[in-house]
Amino acid sequence: MGDFGKNAEAALASAKLRGNLRRAMDGLMAKRGAQFADADEWSRLRALGTNVRRRSLARLPELLRKLEETCTANAIQVHWAETPAEANQVVLDILRRNGAETVVKGKSMVSEEMHLNGYLEENGVEILETDLGEYVIQLAGETPSHIIMPCIHKNRDEIAKLFEDKIEGAAYTEDPAELTEIARKALRRRFAEAGAGVTGVNFAVAETGTLCLVENEGNGRMSTTLPPVHIAVMGIEKVVESLEDVAPLLSLLTRSATGQGITTYVNMISSPRRADDRDGPREVHLILLDNGRSSIHADADLRPTLQCIRCGACMNHCPVYSRVGGHAYSSVYPGPIGKILMPQISGFACYGDLPGASSLCGACVDVCPVKVPITDILVQLRARLEKTKGLSLGSVAWTGWKIMHASPGLYRLVTRVLGLVGGLIPRCAPLLRAWTRVRAKPRFAPKSLHRLAREGGFDHE
Amino acid sequence: MAGRTYPAKPEAVYFFGTCLVDLFYPQAGLSGMKLLRREGLRVVFPKGQTCCGQPAYNNGRFADARAVARQQLRLFPKPIPVVLPSGSCAGMMRKHYPDLFAGTPDEAAARDISERVFELSEFLVHVLKADFTDLGAPVKVAWHGSCHSQREMGVREEPKTLLRGLANVELVELERERECCGFGGTFSVKEPAVSAAMVADKTADIGNTGAETVVSGDCGCLMNITGALEKQQSPVCGRHIAEFLWERTDG
Amino acid sequence: MSESARDAILGRLDAGARPPEVPDGDFQVMAGRPGTVSERIERFRTAIEAANAEVHATTPAGWPAFLMARLNEWGIDRIAFGRESWAGRQLIGDRGEAANGLVPFEGAIEDFKETLFACDAGLTTTRGAIAETGSLILWSGPDEPRALSLVPPVHVALVRTGSIHATLHEAMTADRWRDGLPTNAVLVSGPSKTADIEQTLVYGVHGPRRLVVILLADVPGGDDGP
């Protein structure tokens, strides 16, 4: 089990973190809201996007075979990996074969799933994050706290200090434009000199063998254009059937994520450099990572998890995430999507506490552009987790609860007793202790509604 | 809610009080029943009712939830509406009963009931087209809608419509009206720190409006919010909307 | 490893209960407003300007003169371009091979990298543009190297007004992209930007800081330029 509760408590104690997060989330929610002001358009586009994702998943094995076929025909080399370890090995083999010692990386959550940076560093390869937010995170030796805005938990003073300490020749400045300029200068030549570029994939198109990447900074284009080798890593669920399918998903993705009608760059890669091309990588590799996804796909109740397009809107709107931030989850994917995805790809042993860490308020479901039924899946996972548990105090208590509430006579007797003596239950009793940390003790009513209804002359059949 | 077809005014309704109301807020339930009776309905309170089963369901205890929910399925044999003074419990019956009983002999009964379930304020507004005469003193109130009422029942505007219809009531909106108060059933005790932060923000939001009373349609939220207000020794008090409406309109 | 991983993954997917077939969705919502040419130009201009691009208008014949006259004003000493693109041929034809500041892309990127990193601007053609999102459609090829629109700090793009589509969906279907995509097709909707530091918008991260769009009125109904 993870330490969500403990981490959350620590995060909540930081007024600065809470301020940073609240401000950021408020901004993101407002921008997304403005994009979908037309409720009719939102509902139609959302229905279409959901349809595209469900249709893709319904045909997943065929589409993956087709993608392999079209990519191969386009001279993109396709590799399959069941586990992050296998995927890492594939990356390292490609780098070794090409003599690449330095890698520039565009933001990729799948590479985070693989813990690729650590793996390559252990094997003597320098890997450089180039997305500004990821660059900050790498300098700080942290992990991303948000899937779209990796350093959203940091404010400008923290970044200013970090740059001053870690980047040679960088003077202290809190101006975001100057900070960005420092990063631009530090990274610019690295793109030109790197032996390979590694990126993720937002959508892979089966019919054309095309890899779509969205980004704003240009680092994704740099990483896929200048180095002689491009390695793209993607989860197997990211495939869609046709190029046409990309249009609604792209619109939903960028508008949901950051409230942009479109990102600055939408990069569609369909092959390595061709004979008469003047630039572009000489090799393009696509690594298809499973990491538990095929098992999720086989389970009808959990399959909709794979509809996700990683926009991050669920975390931006989550009352839990917006208070504790991404690091409290100790996971690659935080927030509502992380709560359902992490236990499924990494197991209950590590992430069994996440499905419970939700009030099931459903704010995430309201804004999910592809209708992932996050709360239903949370409940489903809670049920799966219950099944793994043996006899415990909790299970005995639930059985008692069931017996009482399935027997109206017993129920009325118990509630009558509680009405008389419930007030005597001490504050330190289980559950009540947690409750009364910030709340008064609930008061049992002396007369139940059952009794008042009878006394009030209502039909009491 | 938008999109739901509402029936014509019936002669009688079932009232499902919910366990929280039964134990902690019986006056809210009684007020709800009196409001319905005053509108000319015969209100039936089935004696066998206990709990909708939601606590077990939300915790993934499906078999326990089914055992308890099955007990409730038998209580509403006549084809008349079932009204609940809770959006959350109504949501459980309306949205989750069909799934909970899918593939069991009770599936048809579960579907039938899910079609007949109404949250009290939506029933008052859409079916009874209730129009209340306010007899109370001027008061400033804030509304807190529960997450499940908003998202599972689609009930967002109805309670506010009722409150705005009261001449001496000034309704002030919360800055983050749609945000969860941090109750979430067992969430409040399983993740006490996060829940505490959420309810602290909610009570601060309420405090900032200058409202004297916070009104809600769900007793879980109410117990959470008023419990925190009381602990903070805030002068703001809480009321279930049924009780609030009855108190102000009972000649 | 790769072979067995492939078989294991596909094997699990094949063995799993087959999800019910999902019929195709309704793409009607993607159609947007078609509009007249001038409406599309206006929408394109408004959208891309909102993303901090500069938009100018001139004629298909007059743009080389228009461009050269402004290089100074825009602070551009050296502008790189594809020699064999229609724009490159027109530019050289109009101004001559040795015109001041013109740097045709020579050889492969490996040989041209140093020169390109020292250029102030890159000039590219476009396959078209998208009104709804204010996007340029860049279509790479031997005559249009990818790095031209990426490495120099200023990107100058030529857009024929007749090639502005209403939406991305219309562009890809009407223009039949599926029948032949280039190595790299890119939609560009403004200069490079980031909001990673406190959600403060900053232009010019790794890509160009400035995006200059020159509209060429090649169909009636468009802007006829200055």
PDB file of N, CA and C in Angstrom, chain A residues 7 18 21 44 102 104 140 164 229 236 238 272 317 368 376 444 454 461:
ATOM      1  N   ASN A   7       1.153  11.294   2.812  1.00  0.00           N
ATOM      2  CA  ASN A   7       1.655  12.303   1.860  1.00  0.00           C
ATOM      3  C   ASN A   7       0.698  13.486   1.752  1.00  0.00           C
ATOM      4  N   ARG A  18      -0.361  24.713  -1.610  1.00  0.00           N
ATOM      5  CA  ARG A  18      -1.811  24.834  -1.799  1.00  0.00           C
ATOM      6  C   ARG A  18      -2.143  26.068  -2.610  1.00  0.00           C
ATOM      7  N   LEU A  21      -1.137  25.489  -6.317  1.00  0.00           N
ATOM      8  CA  LEU A  21      -2.060  24.572  -6.986  1.00  0.00           C
ATOM      9  C   LEU A  21      -3.411  25.218  -7.250  1.00  0.00           C
ATOM     10  N   ARG A  44     -21.915  17.178 -28.542  1.00  0.00           N
ATOM     11  CA  ARG A  44     -21.776  16.430 -29.800  1.00  0.00           C
ATOM     12  C   ARG A  44     -20.327  16.011 -30.043  1.00  0.00           C
ATOM     13  N   THR A 102      23.954  10.681 -26.193  1.00  0.00           N
ATOM     14  CA  THR A 102      23.109  11.721 -25.610  1.00  0.00           C
ATOM     15  C   THR A 102      21.734  11.678 -26.267  1.00  0.00           C
ATOM     16  N   VAL A 104      17.863  13.553 -26.442  1.00  0.00           N
ATOM     17  CA  VAL A 104      16.963  14.637 -26.050  1.00  0.00           C
ATOM     18  C   VAL A 104      15.550  14.058 -26.019  1.00  0.00           C
ATOM     19  N   ALA A 140      15.548  19.553 -10.773  1.00  0.00           N
ATOM     20  CA  ALA A 140      15.221  19.479  -9.350  1.00  0.00           C
ATOM     21  C   ALA A 140      15.316  18.049  -8.819  1.00  0.00           C
ATOM     22  N   GLU A 164      19.435  29.199 -11.037  1.00  0.00           N
ATOM     23  CA  GLU A 164      20.657  29.856 -10.582  1.00  0.00           C
ATOM     24  C   GLU A 164      21.665  28.807 -10.060  1.00  0.00           C
ATOM     25  N   VAL A 229      18.202   9.712 -34.986  1.00  0.00           N
ATOM     26  CA  VAL A 229      17.292   8.621 -34.633  1.00  0.00           C
ATOM     27  C   VAL A 229      16.142   9.175 -33.791  1.00  0.00           C
ATOM     28  N   ILE A 236      -0.217   0.760 -25.915  1.00  0.00           N
ATOM     29  CA  ILE A 236      -0.895   0.141 -27.062  1.00  0.00           C
ATOM     30  C   ILE A 236      -2.310   0.678 -27.290  1.00  0.00           C
ATOM     31  N   LYS A 238      -3.251   3.687 -27.601  1.00  0.00           N
ATOM     32  CA  LYS A 238      -3.298   5.002 -28.251  1.00  0.00           C
ATOM     33  C   LYS A 238      -3.599   4.951 -29.745  1.00  0.00           C
ATOM     34  N   PRO A 272      10.727   7.895 -41.589  1.00  0.00           N
ATOM     35  CA  PRO A 272      12.021   8.548 -41.423  1.00  0.00           C
ATOM     36  C   PRO A 272      12.360   9.321 -42.701  1.00  0.00           C
ATOM     37  N   HIS A 317      -9.812  19.455 -12.267  1.00  0.00           N
ATOM     38  CA  HIS A 317     -11.120  19.683 -11.655  1.00  0.00           C
ATOM     39  C   HIS A 317     -11.325  18.885 -10.368  1.00  0.00           C
ATOM     40  N   CYS A 368     -14.557  14.887 -18.310  1.00  0.00           N
ATOM     41  CA  CYS A 368     -13.780  13.967 -19.149  1.00  0.00           C
ATOM     42  C   CYS A 368     -14.270  14.045 -20.592  1.00  0.00           C
ATOM     43  N   ASP A 376     -17.302   5.118 -11.498  1.00  0.00           N
ATOM     44  CA  ASP A 376     -17.751   3.715 -11.565  1.00  0.00           C
ATOM     45  C   ASP A 376     -16.559   2.770 -11.475  1.00  0.00           C
ATOM     46  N   PHE A 444     -27.568  11.835  17.486  1.00  0.00           N
ATOM     47  CA  PHE A 444     -28.683  10.939  17.155  1.00  0.00           C
ATOM     48  C   PHE A 444     -29.977  11.609  17.601  1.00  0.00           C
ATOM     49  N   ARG A 454     -45.131   7.648  11.885  1.00  0.00           N
ATOM     50  CA  ARG A 454     -46.286   6.947  12.459  1.00  0.00           C
ATOM     51  C   ARG A 454     -47.099   7.920  13.307  1.00  0.00           C
ATOM     52  N   GLU A 461     -47.078   1.552   5.828  1.00  0.00           N
ATOM     53  CA  GLU A 461     -47.445   0.208   5.381  1.00  0.00           C
ATOM     54  C   GLU A 461     -46.377  -0.823   5.699  1.00  0.00           C
TER      55      GLU A 461
END
